[in-house]
Amino acid sequence: MTDQQPQEEARVDLKDYVAILQKQRWIITHVFLVIFIIGAITTFSQPKIYRATSSVLIEKPRYRVETERGAIEQETVSLDAQCRIIESPSLAEETAKLLAEQGLQVTAHEIWTSLKAEVESGSDQIINISCEHRDRRLAMHIANATAKAFQKYNLEQARREEEASEQFITEQLATVESDLQETQRQIQNFLEREGTLDLSAEAQQAINTLVGYETEARLLRLQLQEKVSRLAQIERDLATEPEIVPVKVEHPIIARLQERLAEAQVELAAAKVRYTNQHPRVRDLVAEVAGLKEQLAEQLRTSPQAEQYQPNPARARLLEEQQETQEEIAGLQARLGVLQGLIAEQQQHLKGFPRKQAVLQALERHRRIAETFYDTLLNRQLAVQINKAAKPSTVRLIAPAGEPTQPIKPQPRKTLPFAAILGLVAGIGLAFLLEYLDDSVRTPDDVQRYLNLTPLGVIPRLQPDDHPLITFNQPKSPVSEAYRTLRSNLKFTHLDSPAKTMLITSAGAGEGKTITAANLAVVLAQTGKSVILADTDLRRPALHKFFALDNTVGVTSILAGDQPVENCLQHTDIEGLRLLASGPLPPNPAELLESARMRDLVAHLSEQADMVLFDSPPCIVVTDAIVLAPQVDMVLLVVEAGKVSRQAVLQAQQMLQTARGDIAGVLLNKFRLDRGGYYYYYYYYYYYYGEEERRRRRRRASAEAK
């Protein structure tokens, strides 16, 4: 039993969800269509955007860093920094100059906003330069021109570094040459003073080892000095570079004119390939280009340029270089520390030789170090000069951009399904939100769950062409059957002592209590009972209209003592059903209904019929129903499904119970049977009873036609 219970609850929950979706299907459909149509309009109204991509290879020099665990190679180029350089406004200006040389007028701002540089996935040397533009050919030219401008920038940076290195090496050469000459003079003086000394093979080997160590250490100090000098220059440059810089933003009209001019020039170039210069198409394009140039010149003279601020790309590059230089300095210092330890060990070893031989060893060592260092500097100076003349570049264009054939935006195959899914999710979400916010009484389950009252029946909503007395005019309709179900359920409310008087009321106006009273009286009379239907709505009576009877005498006439009960009861077309109309409208309905005469009237009517039904005004609006509730055996509370809030029904329930009225149950009126899980009941009942009704209507229509 316990295993089946969760399964049943799960099935009920799923049916509830399906019922909500079915109930709110129009809202879901409308939201879906609105979002999908907006997505479609947005997609197809967007201009086509093309993307062209060129690829450059960055050669990344490495340097060795000696650590306790061994040598580690580190890169001296950051690809992220190179991407920022490519996306910088300054490089966009250089790209614009290159394009102008090709006859393409494109602003630096247009280039800057259309470019994007990214490191290729899975590679540590390749950068992809992408350009997105409405002109496919212009996108290709911008991507390729940017790659060339980046190459040019890289060459200029390398040239400046080579010039700085050459100047530094030249200065060091002069110092080392003077030191070498001084050392050679000291050796010559020593030999003249002490005579010729021969160095042993062991001493010669020790000197060679020490010379190698000290030469390498001196080179490291030279490189360290270069890096320290460069770091100081970077810090000076950083002190002068602001964190943000203004960028000129051209007037939108100027940007549009430049874009139109570029498109016209591209079309003109293509037309000249196909036609002669005298062709009408070529002439029109020439005139259009000339006109656009005049408009652009005029706008440049009259339209001001606005300024926007952005992070300074030059400062970002300096910060990247500062970090790289600091890492290089740390690596050089580590290597120099290792060499200094080796030099100290070798010098200690040389102290074991005789004094004169040791002095000569020191002088000879110093001379050889100076010679080696001098030769090294000469080689470096020659290499720098060769590199400077050859204009080396660490950037190579490996894949130039081609002309794109398909636009990347818009993409209907992606955006339209996304819009459809978004519309469906939004519609379903809105449906459940509305269902959550809706606190109206919608189903019999709501009556039991929130009101703790017995649901006695569900009356479907009447169609516009249905007569109010549907139980008399269409006895086999689903609505008539629902009233008969209500009649049956009322029998079980008072099994021990059957009720003879019943008040029919509602929480608010327009919930269908009067129609309910009339049709319930009809189905009760159809069982052979004697039924009296009393209209105690002394404010807006309507029962006499349903039965086409007179309202000149009625309840008020009896209460006023003008007429006896027998003179006011009117027979209807339904056998066993009599109507007691309201009579003339009084100025004080509540006082009349609360009088002793009204209690006597209720008792007298209950003796005259098997069942007496009282129709009354809404109990929240006026107090008439509250006054009548304790005078009758039971109260039927009519609630319009899906309209009246739970709070209103709870208030009506509390008022009736406070007045000591016996609420038999709740009737859900104007219910949509095709919603809320009652669809199949509606379908099968309509199929069973509706076929005969359709035949009757066809026969009647055929008779009228004859």
XYZ file of C-alpha atoms in Angstrom:
706
model
C 0.000 0.000 0.000
C 2.783 2.372 0.874
C 4.506 1.647 -2.461
C 1.429 2.500 -4.470
C 0.652 5.761 -2.662
C 3.677 7.746 -3.925
C 3.006 6.498 -7.443
C -0.582 7.737 -7.299
C 0.526 11.112 -5.918
C 3.097 11.414 -8.688
C 0.454 10.671 -11.299
C -1.841 13.274 -9.784
C 0.937 15.863 -9.809
C 1.710 15.137 -13.455
C -1.971 15.440 -14.371
C -2.094 18.753 -12.518
C 0.817 20.062 -14.570
C -0.798 18.910 -17.800
C -4.044 20.556 -16.722
C -2.233 23.847 -16.080
C -0.601 23.724 -19.506
C -3.929 22.991 -21.151
C -5.665 25.766 -19.229
C -3.024 28.349 -20.046
C -2.418 27.141 -23.606
C -3.451 30.457 -25.152
C -1.056 32.427 -22.970
C 1.722 29.962 -23.793
C 0.902 30.205 -27.496
C 0.804 34.009 -27.483
C 4.053 34.388 -25.545
C 5.724 31.825 -27.797
C 4.570 33.599 -30.961
C 5.531 37.064 -29.683
C 9.056 36.026 -28.702
C 9.551 33.933 -31.835
C 8.329 36.742 -34.117
C 10.524 39.285 -32.313
C 13.478 36.919 -32.680
C 12.741 36.396 -36.369
C 12.347 40.138 -37.032
C 15.534 40.900 -35.105
C 17.417 38.167 -36.946
C 16.398 39.106 -40.467
C 16.597 42.873 -39.895
C 20.231 42.713 -38.779
C 22.864 43.505 -41.405
C 25.034 40.642 -42.577
C 28.376 40.525 -40.787
C 31.366 38.726 -42.327
C 34.494 37.540 -40.539
C 37.946 37.272 -42.091
C 40.889 35.823 -40.135
C 44.619 35.992 -40.705
C 47.191 34.085 -38.637
C 50.661 35.192 -37.550
C 53.442 33.124 -35.976
C 55.343 34.651 -33.045
C 58.907 33.394 -32.640
C 59.478 33.350 -28.898
C 63.149 33.740 -27.789
C 64.019 31.884 -24.611
C 66.646 32.406 -21.902
C 68.094 29.998 -19.375
C 67.766 30.488 -15.636
C 70.103 28.511 -13.379
C 68.441 27.265 -10.185
C 69.336 24.773 -7.484
C 67.409 22.127 -9.408
C 69.114 22.901 -12.684
C 68.616 25.156 -15.700
C 65.104 26.295 -16.669
C 64.213 27.859 -19.998
C 61.775 30.771 -19.855
C 60.070 32.639 -22.692
C 60.631 36.353 -23.211
C 57.405 37.028 -25.157
C 53.850 37.096 -23.752
C 51.222 36.250 -26.360
C 48.547 38.021 -24.324
C 50.582 41.205 -24.482
C 50.985 40.770 -28.241
C 47.188 40.395 -28.591
C 46.675 43.653 -26.718
C 49.141 45.365 -29.034
C 47.214 44.102 -32.072
C 43.927 45.388 -30.606
C 45.364 48.777 -29.606
C 44.176 52.052 -31.246
C 47.748 52.952 -32.193
C 48.124 49.827 -34.345
C 44.673 50.530 -35.825
C 45.988 53.902 -36.996
C 48.945 52.210 -38.693
C 46.527 49.742 -40.324
C 44.409 52.638 -41.606
C 47.520 54.156 -43.205
C 48.365 50.879 -44.951
C 44.788 50.585 -46.257
C 44.875 54.183 -47.452
C 47.937 53.300 -49.534
C 45.760 50.602 -51.159
C 43.004 53.126 -51.898
C 40.684 52.009 -49.100
C 39.465 54.785 -46.804
C 38.788 53.200 -43.415
C 38.975 55.032 -40.103
C 41.141 53.816 -37.250
C 38.076 53.709 -35.001
C 36.243 51.442 -37.423
C 39.256 49.132 -37.576
C 39.719 49.149 -33.813
C 36.090 48.232 -33.102
C 36.027 45.423 -35.671
C 39.274 43.657 -34.660
C 39.868 40.813 -32.263
C 43.124 38.968 -31.586
C 43.182 35.563 -29.884
C 45.809 32.912 -29.254
C 45.002 29.853 -31.319
C 43.727 26.974 -29.232
C 46.386 24.322 -28.689
C 49.249 26.559 -29.850
C 51.689 28.771 -27.959
C 53.022 30.659 -30.978
C 50.097 31.451 -33.301
C 47.761 34.442 -32.972
C 44.589 34.694 -35.056
C 43.589 38.219 -36.123
C 39.876 38.415 -36.909
C 37.920 41.271 -38.429
C 34.119 41.425 -38.471
C 32.605 43.810 -41.012
C 29.543 44.205 -43.184
C 31.764 44.364 -46.279
C 33.302 40.950 -46.868
C 36.208 42.293 -48.956
C 36.936 45.045 -46.465
C 37.011 42.484 -43.656
C 39.673 40.544 -45.566
C 41.764 43.680 -46.271
C 41.593 44.853 -42.650
C 42.690 41.456 -41.273
C 45.659 41.245 -43.649
C 46.643 44.907 -43.241
C 46.585 44.516 -39.458
C 48.940 41.544 -39.694
C 51.323 43.607 -41.854
C 51.095 46.579 -39.502
C 51.920 44.262 -36.586
C 54.931 42.942 -38.486
C 56.070 46.496 -39.121
C 55.625 47.404 -35.472
C 57.618 44.335 -34.435
C 60.432 45.265 -36.827
C 60.605 48.803 -35.488
C 60.715 47.546 -31.915
C 63.494 45.078 -32.780
C 65.446 47.807 -34.603
C 65.278 50.131 -31.621
C 66.470 47.368 -29.317
C 69.351 46.518 -31.667
C 70.403 50.175 -31.821
C 70.427 50.394 -28.035
C 72.477 47.171 -27.812
C 74.942 48.393 -30.420
C 75.518 51.642 -28.548
C 76.008 49.810 -25.256
C 78.468 47.294 -26.798
C 80.492 50.099 -28.410
C 80.900 51.781 -25.035
C 81.947 48.502 -23.400
C 84.461 47.758 -26.180
C 86.357 50.967 -25.451
C 86.537 50.116 -21.738
C 87.642 46.510 -22.313
C 90.274 47.542 -24.894
C 91.827 50.003 -22.430
C 91.839 47.320 -19.706
C 93.478 44.799 -22.079
C 96.268 47.215 -22.992
C 96.939 47.959 -19.324
C 97.118 44.235 -18.500
C 99.538 43.557 -21.366
C 101.793 46.384 -20.121
C 101.800 44.929 -16.581
C 102.767 41.471 -17.900
C 105.625 42.951 -19.954
C 106.971 44.892 -16.953
C 106.784 41.772 -14.747
C 108.708 39.657 -17.264
C 111.384 42.323 -17.676
C 111.756 42.595 -13.903
C 111.597 38.899 -12.913
C 112.740 37.170 -16.057
C 110.954 34.541 -18.096
C 108.831 32.039 -16.144
C 107.278 28.884 -17.540
C 103.842 27.888 -16.245
C 103.289 24.228 -15.497
C 100.615 22.241 -17.351
C 98.535 22.074 -14.177
C 98.754 25.819 -13.696
C 97.912 26.380 -17.350
C 94.827 24.158 -17.038
C 93.709 25.966 -13.873
C 94.127 29.318 -15.572
C 92.115 28.176 -18.607
C 89.284 26.972 -16.373
C 89.254 30.175 -14.359
C 89.406 32.272 -17.541
C 86.344 30.491 -18.862
C 84.413 31.058 -15.630
C 85.361 34.716 -15.329
C 84.664 35.381 -19.018
C 81.203 33.957 -18.683
C 80.664 35.882 -15.439
C 81.728 39.100 -17.113
C 79.323 38.504 -19.975
C 76.552 37.863 -17.484
C 77.369 41.126 -15.710
C 77.219 42.870 -19.056
C 73.810 41.387 -19.800
C 72.673 42.179 -16.260
C 73.802 45.753 -16.675
C 71.834 45.980 -19.918
C 68.693 44.628 -18.279
C 69.015 46.874 -15.230
C 69.463 49.862 -17.518
C 66.407 48.808 -19.538
C 64.374 48.303 -16.339
C 65.241 51.785 -15.161
C 64.166 53.183 -18.532
C 60.875 51.264 -18.343
C 60.190 52.644 -14.870
C 60.872 56.164 -16.106
C 58.499 55.610 -19.016
C 55.831 54.215 -16.683
C 56.028 57.343 -14.558
C 55.082 59.436 -17.597
C 52.367 57.153 -19.031
C 48.800 57.756 -17.727
C 46.635 54.780 -16.773
C 43.835 55.816 -19.148
C 44.009 57.772 -22.384
C 41.350 59.577 -24.410
C 40.319 58.114 -27.740
C 38.714 60.199 -30.432
C 35.289 58.870 -31.379
C 34.090 60.078 -34.684
C 30.620 61.439 -35.254
C 28.151 58.683 -36.285
C 27.398 60.508 -39.523
C 31.113 60.549 -40.371
C 31.406 56.835 -39.619
C 28.425 56.047 -41.872
C 29.800 58.232 -44.661
C 33.190 56.539 -44.433
C 31.534 53.139 -44.522
C 29.419 54.075 -47.536
C 32.480 55.548 -49.231
C 34.451 52.349 -48.674
C 31.602 50.249 -50.059
C 31.248 52.525 -53.086
C 34.988 52.347 -53.778
C 34.902 48.558 -53.609
C 31.946 48.479 -56.007
C 33.724 50.927 -58.321
C 36.847 48.762 -58.405
C 34.748 45.693 -59.225
C 32.817 47.583 -61.911
C 35.990 48.789 -63.625
C 37.080 45.169 -63.961
C 33.838 44.229 -65.756
C 33.057 47.414 -67.710
C 34.827 50.263 -69.453
C 35.180 53.710 -67.913
C 32.367 55.002 -70.138
C 29.850 52.464 -68.909
C 26.826 54.053 -67.122
C 27.379 51.916 -64.030
C 30.998 53.072 -63.737
C 29.982 56.709 -64.250
C 27.308 56.467 -61.567
C 29.751 54.965 -59.099
C 32.384 57.618 -59.878
C 29.805 60.333 -59.254
C 28.676 58.619 -56.053
C 32.265 58.340 -54.763
C 32.898 62.019 -55.536
C 29.698 63.067 -53.781
C 30.495 60.978 -50.718
C 33.976 62.467 -50.507
C 32.512 65.985 -50.594
C 29.983 65.120 -47.877
C 32.706 63.510 -45.771
C 34.972 66.559 -46.115
C 32.118 68.848 -45.086
C 31.248 66.717 -42.068
C 34.903 66.590 -40.990
C 34.977 70.384 -41.008
C 31.728 70.870 -39.112
C 31.217 67.830 -36.872
C 33.160 67.732 -33.595
C 34.863 64.604 -32.377
C 33.918 63.208 -28.994
C 36.373 61.659 -26.574
C 36.175 58.384 -24.719
C 38.630 56.995 -22.189
C 40.147 53.555 -22.206
C 43.071 51.772 -20.502
C 46.391 52.958 -21.916
C 47.733 50.119 -24.136
C 51.249 51.623 -24.051
C 51.275 51.391 -20.255
C 50.032 47.806 -20.445
C 52.912 46.922 -22.794
C 55.409 48.595 -20.465
C 54.054 46.656 -17.486
C 54.399 43.392 -19.418
C 57.956 44.289 -20.410
C 58.751 45.342 -16.830
C 57.698 41.939 -15.529
C 59.662 40.105 -18.239
C 62.788 42.204 -17.556
C 62.551 41.573 -13.819
C 62.328 37.824 -14.482
C 65.361 38.015 -16.789
C 67.339 39.944 -14.159
C 66.486 37.309 -11.542
C 67.658 34.547 -13.904
C 70.951 36.324 -14.679
C 71.600 36.954 -11.011
C 71.061 33.280 -10.237
C 73.507 32.196 -12.956
C 76.035 34.796 -11.814
C 75.828 33.503 -8.240
C 76.667 29.967 -9.384
C 79.639 31.184 -11.432
C 80.976 33.301 -8.574
C 81.072 30.202 -6.375
C 83.019 28.291 -9.051
C 85.438 31.212 -9.518
C 86.126 31.359 -5.775
C 86.914 27.628 -5.706
C 89.294 27.938 -8.675
C 91.055 30.973 -7.207
C 91.634 29.052 -3.980
C 93.169 26.248 -6.022
C 95.600 28.666 -7.762
C 96.905 29.946 -4.422
C 98.758 26.679 -3.980
C 101.318 27.565 -6.695
C 104.591 29.555 -5.957
C 104.214 33.317 -5.394
C 105.936 34.562 -8.593
C 104.181 31.932 -10.631
C 100.903 32.902 -8.961
C 101.423 36.593 -9.804
C 102.169 35.733 -13.410
C 99.159 33.435 -13.445
C 96.921 36.251 -12.234
C 98.244 38.687 -14.834
C 98.011 36.107 -17.596
C 94.513 35.168 -16.487
C 93.414 38.794 -16.481
C 94.855 39.306 -19.955
C 93.185 36.259 -21.419
C 89.859 37.221 -19.826
C 90.140 40.667 -21.350
C 91.054 39.227 -24.756
C 88.194 36.710 -24.671
C 85.725 39.330 -23.503
C 86.982 41.748 -26.173
C 86.552 39.127 -28.890
C 83.077 38.300 -27.574
C 82.048 41.949 -27.673
C 83.365 42.267 -31.216
C 81.327 39.223 -32.273
C 78.213 40.596 -30.596
C 78.723 43.975 -32.247
C 79.036 42.279 -35.625
C 75.926 40.145 -34.967
C 73.940 43.234 -33.953
C 75.017 45.072 -37.080
C 74.077 42.073 -39.259
C 70.700 41.721 -37.568
C 70.075 45.414 -37.884
C 70.873 45.332 -41.594
C 68.812 42.188 -42.183
C 65.814 43.648 -40.304
C 64.878 40.411 -38.532
C 61.317 39.948 -37.374
C 59.891 37.559 -34.855
C 56.446 37.816 -36.542
C 55.578 35.910 -39.695
C 52.288 35.891 -41.585
C 51.543 32.196 -42.028
C 47.894 32.308 -43.191
C 46.573 35.450 -44.890
C 42.851 36.090 -44.645
C 40.669 35.128 -47.585
C 37.396 36.697 -48.649
C 34.595 35.157 -46.526
C 31.692 33.598 -48.388
C 29.124 33.138 -45.604
C 28.110 35.702 -42.974
C 28.602 34.861 -39.300
C 25.647 37.094 -38.317
C 22.751 36.711 -38.426
C 22.447 32.939 -38.160
C 18.782 31.970 -38.542
C 19.567 28.279 -38.048
C 20.779 29.069 -34.535
C 18.776 32.130 -33.500
C 15.343 30.923 -34.621
C 15.469 27.594 -32.717
C 16.818 29.504 -29.716
C 13.959 32.022 -30.016
C 11.487 29.148 -30.255
C 12.901 27.438 -27.162
C 13.042 30.755 -25.294
C 9.451 31.548 -26.267
C 8.246 28.127 -25.175
C 10.109 28.291 -21.861
C 8.895 31.856 -21.227
C 5.313 30.906 -22.072
C 5.344 27.862 -19.806
C 7.053 29.848 -17.068
C 4.481 32.629 -17.326
C 1.675 30.067 -17.284
C 2.938 28.504 -14.053
C 3.579 31.954 -12.570
C 0.024 33.056 -13.307
C -1.244 29.787 -11.901
C 0.801 30.356 -8.756
C -0.420 33.952 -8.370
C -4.024 32.973 -9.109
C -5.724 32.438 -5.730
C -9.180 31.861 -7.153
C -11.210 28.730 -6.449
C -10.888 26.720 -9.649
C -11.586 23.054 -8.948
C -13.443 20.863 -6.447
C -10.049 20.006 -4.997
C -9.569 23.715 -4.168
C -12.908 23.695 -2.329
C -11.794 20.852 -0.097
C -8.190 21.998 0.267
C -8.621 25.711 1.006
C -12.235 26.045 2.236
C -12.709 22.716 4.009
C -16.221 22.542 2.517
C -17.959 19.835 0.536
C -18.037 20.327 -3.256
C -21.588 19.445 -4.259
C -21.294 19.856 -8.003
C -19.715 21.435 -11.024
C -21.899 23.375 -13.453
C -20.372 23.952 -16.900
C -20.367 27.397 -18.432
C -23.457 28.161 -20.515
C -23.045 28.995 -24.177
C -24.189 32.429 -25.410
C -27.189 30.933 -27.221
C -28.314 28.777 -24.274
C -31.532 29.693 -22.441
C -31.089 30.390 -18.695
C -33.594 27.583 -17.931
C -31.433 25.048 -19.714
C -32.746 22.164 -17.611
C -36.202 22.770 -19.079
C -35.279 23.699 -22.655
C -32.338 21.267 -23.131
C -32.847 18.502 -20.584
C -30.197 16.218 -22.145
C -27.409 18.753 -22.296
C -24.256 18.325 -20.141
C -25.295 21.349 -18.075
C -28.699 19.808 -17.282
C -27.021 16.596 -16.236
C -24.717 18.589 -13.953
C -27.746 20.127 -12.203
C -29.214 16.649 -11.742
C -25.904 15.602 -10.185
C -26.203 18.550 -7.798
C -29.747 17.431 -6.950
C -28.506 13.942 -6.134
C -25.629 15.200 -3.987
C -27.955 17.425 -1.973
C -29.887 14.341 -0.837
C -26.841 13.071 1.036
C -26.234 16.254 3.012
C -29.135 15.682 5.436
C -29.858 11.956 5.523
C -31.182 11.830 9.088
C -33.477 14.866 8.855
C -34.109 15.881 5.229
C -33.945 19.631 4.658
C -36.999 21.399 3.297
C -35.712 24.984 2.981
C -32.496 26.062 1.306
C -30.892 29.458 0.739
C -28.852 29.949 -2.420
C -26.287 32.749 -2.270
C -22.771 33.656 -3.396
C -19.829 35.735 -2.222
C -20.027 38.342 -4.984
C -22.260 39.482 -7.790
C -22.486 37.800 -11.180
C -21.557 34.300 -10.064
C -24.805 32.738 -11.354
C -26.676 32.052 -8.116
C -30.082 33.112 -9.605
C -29.715 30.820 -12.648
C -28.581 28.073 -10.281
C -31.672 28.545 -8.083
C -34.015 28.436 -11.091
C -32.490 25.334 -12.687
C -32.148 23.513 -9.381
C -35.853 24.154 -8.736
C -36.673 22.737 -12.176
C -34.721 19.477 -11.698
C -36.220 19.049 -8.201
C -39.728 19.477 -9.631
C -38.937 17.016 -12.404
C -38.608 14.281 -9.767
C -42.283 14.766 -8.848
C -41.698 16.912 -5.786
C -43.661 20.029 -4.949
C -41.199 22.904 -5.148
C -41.549 26.598 -4.333
C -38.914 29.006 -5.649
C -38.925 32.227 -3.647
C -37.148 35.343 -4.922
C -35.822 37.023 -1.769
C -33.418 39.188 -3.754
C -35.339 42.378 -2.924
C -32.794 44.576 -4.651
C -32.331 43.122 -8.152
C -34.932 40.384 -8.643
C -34.693 38.327 -11.852
C -36.484 34.988 -11.363
C -39.806 36.266 -12.746
C -38.055 37.131 -16.012
C -36.744 33.573 -16.449
C -40.285 32.167 -16.133
C -42.003 35.103 -17.931
C -44.273 35.799 -14.927
C -45.571 38.910 -13.191
C -43.707 40.652 -10.357
C -46.462 42.958 -9.101
C -47.043 40.839 -6.011
C -44.680 38.632 -4.089
C -42.560 38.417 -0.935
C -42.796 42.106 -0.092
C -46.594 42.022 -0.546
C -46.860 39.179 1.985
C -44.466 40.785 4.474
C -46.351 44.074 4.209
C -49.648 42.274 4.889
C -51.193 43.304 1.581
C -51.658 39.808 0.149
C -51.930 36.274 1.481
C -49.384 33.672 0.439
C -51.837 31.794 -1.781
C -52.517 34.902 -3.910
C -48.797 35.490 -4.514
C -47.734 31.984 -5.549
C -47.634 31.628 -9.339
C -47.663 28.388 -11.305
C -44.936 27.870 -13.925
C -44.733 25.738 -17.064
C -42.916 23.092 -15.034
C -45.319 20.774 -13.243
C -44.862 20.929 -9.485
C -42.927 24.207 -9.510
C -44.419 27.430 -8.196
C -42.734 30.831 -8.096
C -42.985 33.402 -5.325
C -41.679 36.593 -6.946
C -40.046 39.374 -4.988
C -42.887 41.858 -5.393
C -42.400 45.624 -5.273
C -38.912 46.664 -4.216
C -38.823 47.994 -0.638
C -36.525 50.711 0.777
C -35.412 48.455 3.670
C -34.852 44.873 2.380
C -32.663 43.700 5.269
C -35.171 44.805 7.929
C -38.011 43.024 6.135
C -36.051 39.778 5.824
C -35.096 39.887 9.504
C -38.677 40.410 10.700
C -40.854 37.861 12.462
C -43.206 37.816 9.486
C -40.347 36.553 7.305
C -39.726 33.679 9.715
C -43.441 32.900 9.635
C -43.375 33.015 5.829
C -40.487 30.527 5.701
C -42.339 28.170 8.026
C -45.570 28.529 6.063
C -43.877 27.867 2.703
C -42.142 24.765 4.070
C -45.583 23.393 4.887
C -46.876 24.144 1.385
C -44.151 22.232 -0.553
C -41.649 19.431 -0.331
C -38.748 21.817 -1.037
C -38.470 25.621 -0.813
C -35.550 27.437 -2.466
C -34.696 31.040 -1.579
C -32.646 33.168 -3.954
C -30.791 36.006 -2.159
C -28.236 38.731 -2.940
C -24.464 38.176 -2.519
C -23.616 37.844 1.159
C -20.483 40.036 1.076
C -22.196 42.879 -0.772
C -25.298 43.153 1.468
C -26.510 41.495 4.674
C -29.714 39.978 3.245
C -28.287 36.457 2.955
C -26.730 36.665 6.422
C -30.156 37.531 7.849
C -31.888 34.657 6.028
C -29.208 31.987 6.673
C -30.321 31.005 10.220
C -33.991 30.861 9.125
C -33.473 28.009 6.618
C -32.355 24.423 6.952
C -29.226 24.743 4.783
C -27.258 27.139 2.586
C -25.828 26.445 -0.860
C -22.832 28.654 -1.628
C -22.386 29.297 -5.374
C -18.810 30.098 -6.490
C -17.826 31.069 -10.008
C -14.858 28.857 -10.867
C -11.617 30.667 -11.632
C -12.948 34.145 -10.810
C -13.676 34.516 -7.098
C -10.664 34.608 -4.794
C -10.275 32.167 -1.953
C -10.210 35.082 0.479
C -13.642 36.266 -0.677
C -15.144 32.790 -0.361
C -13.558 32.335 3.071
C -15.038 35.660 4.150
C -18.502 34.612 2.926
C -18.135 31.264 4.708
C -17.130 32.962 7.955
C -20.051 35.425 7.765
C -22.589 32.647 7.142
C -21.201 30.441 9.905
C -21.132 33.371 12.325
C -24.848 33.896 11.571
C -25.332 30.176 12.407
C -26.153 29.247 8.858
C -25.722 25.579 7.934
C -23.582 25.528 4.782
C -24.404 22.315 2.931
C -21.565 22.758 0.459
C -20.208 24.645 -2.502
C -21.353 24.608 -6.114
C -18.683 25.507 -8.677
C -20.486 27.428 -11.396
C -19.455 28.504 -14.924
C -16.828 25.792 -14.966
C -14.796 25.053 -18.110
C -15.053 21.295 -18.440
C -12.314 21.209 -21.048
C -9.881 22.454 -18.396
C -8.633 21.289 -15.080
C -8.763 17.553 -15.776
C -12.502 17.338 -16.661
C -12.044 17.228 -20.395
C -12.703 13.499 -20.853
C -15.829 13.599 -18.739
C -17.084 16.432 -20.896
C -16.203 14.638 -24.118
C -17.888 11.344 -23.302
C -20.979 12.947 -21.826
C -21.388 15.234 -24.790
C -20.961 12.310 -27.155
C -23.593 10.287 -25.289
C -26.247 12.959 -24.893
C -25.307 15.302 -27.677
C -26.069 13.034 -30.598
C -29.798 12.993 -29.924
C -29.769 16.741 -29.343
C -28.050 17.302 -32.695
C -30.636 15.115 -34.416
C -33.446 17.067 -32.780
C -31.953 20.348 -33.954
C -31.558 19.024 -37.498
C -35.183 17.889 -37.563
C -36.345 21.265 -36.280
C -34.239 23.109 -38.860
C -35.648 20.882 -41.629
C -39.219 21.539 -40.474
C -38.644 25.291 -40.412
C -37.179 25.163 -43.935
C -40.348 23.443 -45.237
